Amino acid sequence: GLLGASNYITVKQAAAAYYNALGDVALAEQQPVAAQEYYKLSVEYEFQQHRANYGLAQLALTRNDAVTAGFHFQQALLKQPTPQAA
């Protein structure tokens, strides 16, 4: 059972990374709405990750939505934040 669970976590992290990459590409192509949707999909697979939460926070700040940005910054800090992040 534990072996199966650890493999499932790896699959979830891979899917989250895939959607993070798509979000980064969308941002580079100046498509913030698409980037936001990709980052949201990424968070559905792994909600405590840094990249998608920072991306969503950054997009929220560009819309002057401090509440949503704060939520995503807090989510990013749940999992082993670096001293620079805190």
Short mmCIF file of C-alpha atoms in Angstrom, two decimals:
data_model
loop_
_atom_site.label_atom_id
_atom_site.label_comp_id
_atom_site.label_asym_id
_atom_site.label_seq_id
_atom_site.Cartn_x
_atom_site.Cartn_y
_atom_site.Cartn_z
CA GLY A 1 0.00 0.00 0.00
CA LEU A 2 2.75 2.46 0.87
CA LEU A 3 4.57 1.78 -2.38
CA GLY A 4 1.44 2.52 -4.37
CA ALA A 5 0.78 5.71 -2.43
CA SER A 6 4.32 7.00 -2.99
CA ASN A 7 4.02 6.36 -6.72
CA TYR A 8 0.72 8.24 -6.80
CA ILE A 9 2.36 11.27 -5.16
CA THR A 10 5.05 11.21 -7.83
CA VAL A 11 2.41 11.15 -10.58
CA LYS A 12 0.58 14.08 -8.96
CA GLN A 13 3.81 16.07 -8.72
CA ALA A 14 4.62 15.36 -12.36
CA ALA A 15 1.18 16.55 -13.45
CA ALA A 16 1.57 19.69 -11.34
CA ALA A 17 4.97 20.38 -12.93
CA TYR A 18 3.48 19.92 -16.40
CA TYR A 19 0.78 22.50 -15.75
CA ASN A 20 3.33 24.84 -14.15
CA ALA A 21 5.36 24.70 -17.36
CA LEU A 22 2.27 25.46 -19.45
CA GLY A 23 1.48 28.38 -17.15
CA ASP A 24 5.01 29.73 -17.52
CA VAL A 25 4.76 29.49 -21.31
CA ALA A 26 1.40 31.27 -21.28
CA LEU A 27 2.90 34.05 -19.14
CA ALA A 28 5.85 34.38 -21.52
CA GLU A 29 3.38 34.67 -24.40
CA GLN A 30 1.51 37.43 -22.50
CA GLN A 31 -1.61 35.33 -21.90
CA PRO A 32 -2.32 35.88 -18.19
CA VAL A 33 -5.80 34.32 -18.25
CA ALA A 34 -4.46 31.06 -19.71
CA ALA A 35 -1.52 31.14 -17.28
CA GLN A 36 -3.90 31.50 -14.35
CA GLU A 37 -5.95 28.52 -15.48
CA TYR A 38 -2.85 26.35 -15.91
CA TYR A 39 -1.56 27.34 -12.47
CA LYS A 40 -4.97 26.53 -10.97
CA LEU A 41 -4.83 23.07 -12.56
CA SER A 42 -1.36 22.63 -11.13
CA VAL A 43 -2.57 23.54 -7.64
CA GLU A 44 -5.34 20.96 -7.96
CA TYR A 45 -2.68 18.27 -8.26
CA GLU A 46 -0.35 19.62 -5.56
CA PHE A 47 -1.74 22.49 -3.48
CA GLN A 48 1.35 23.12 -1.33
CA GLN A 49 3.81 23.73 -4.13
CA HIS A 50 5.65 26.97 -4.59
CA ARG A 51 5.67 27.73 -8.32
CA ALA A 52 1.95 27.74 -9.07
CA ASN A 53 1.05 29.56 -5.86
CA TYR A 54 3.65 32.27 -6.50
CA GLY A 55 2.41 32.54 -10.09
CA LEU A 56 -1.21 32.88 -8.96
CA ALA A 57 -0.18 35.45 -6.34
CA GLN A 58 1.74 37.44 -8.93
CA LEU A 59 -1.24 37.43 -11.29
CA ALA A 60 -3.54 38.50 -8.44
CA LEU A 61 -1.23 41.40 -7.62
CA THR A 62 -1.39 42.60 -11.24
CA ARG A 63 -5.19 42.74 -10.79
CA ASN A 64 -4.77 44.61 -7.44
CA ASP A 65 -6.34 41.65 -5.61
CA ALA A 66 -4.32 41.63 -2.40
CA VAL A 67 -6.58 39.13 -0.61
CA THR A 68 -6.14 36.42 -3.26
CA ALA A 69 -2.42 37.18 -3.52
CA GLY A 70 -2.05 36.81 0.25
CA PHE A 71 -3.87 33.48 0.19
CA HIS A 72 -1.56 32.08 -2.48
CA PHE A 73 1.55 33.41 -0.73
CA GLN A 74 0.40 31.62 2.45
CA GLN A 75 -0.19 28.39 0.50
CA ALA A 76 3.32 28.64 -0.95
CA LEU A 77 4.80 28.92 2.54
CA LEU A 78 3.16 25.72 3.83
CA LYS A 79 5.81 23.41 2.40
CA GLN A 80 9.46 23.99 3.35
CA PRO A 81 9.81 27.69 2.54
CA THR A 82 13.28 29.11 2.02
CA PRO A 83 14.48 31.88 4.36
CA GLN A 84 14.09 34.31 1.43
CA ALA A 85 10.41 33.38 1.02
CA ALA A 86 9.42 33.92 4.65
#
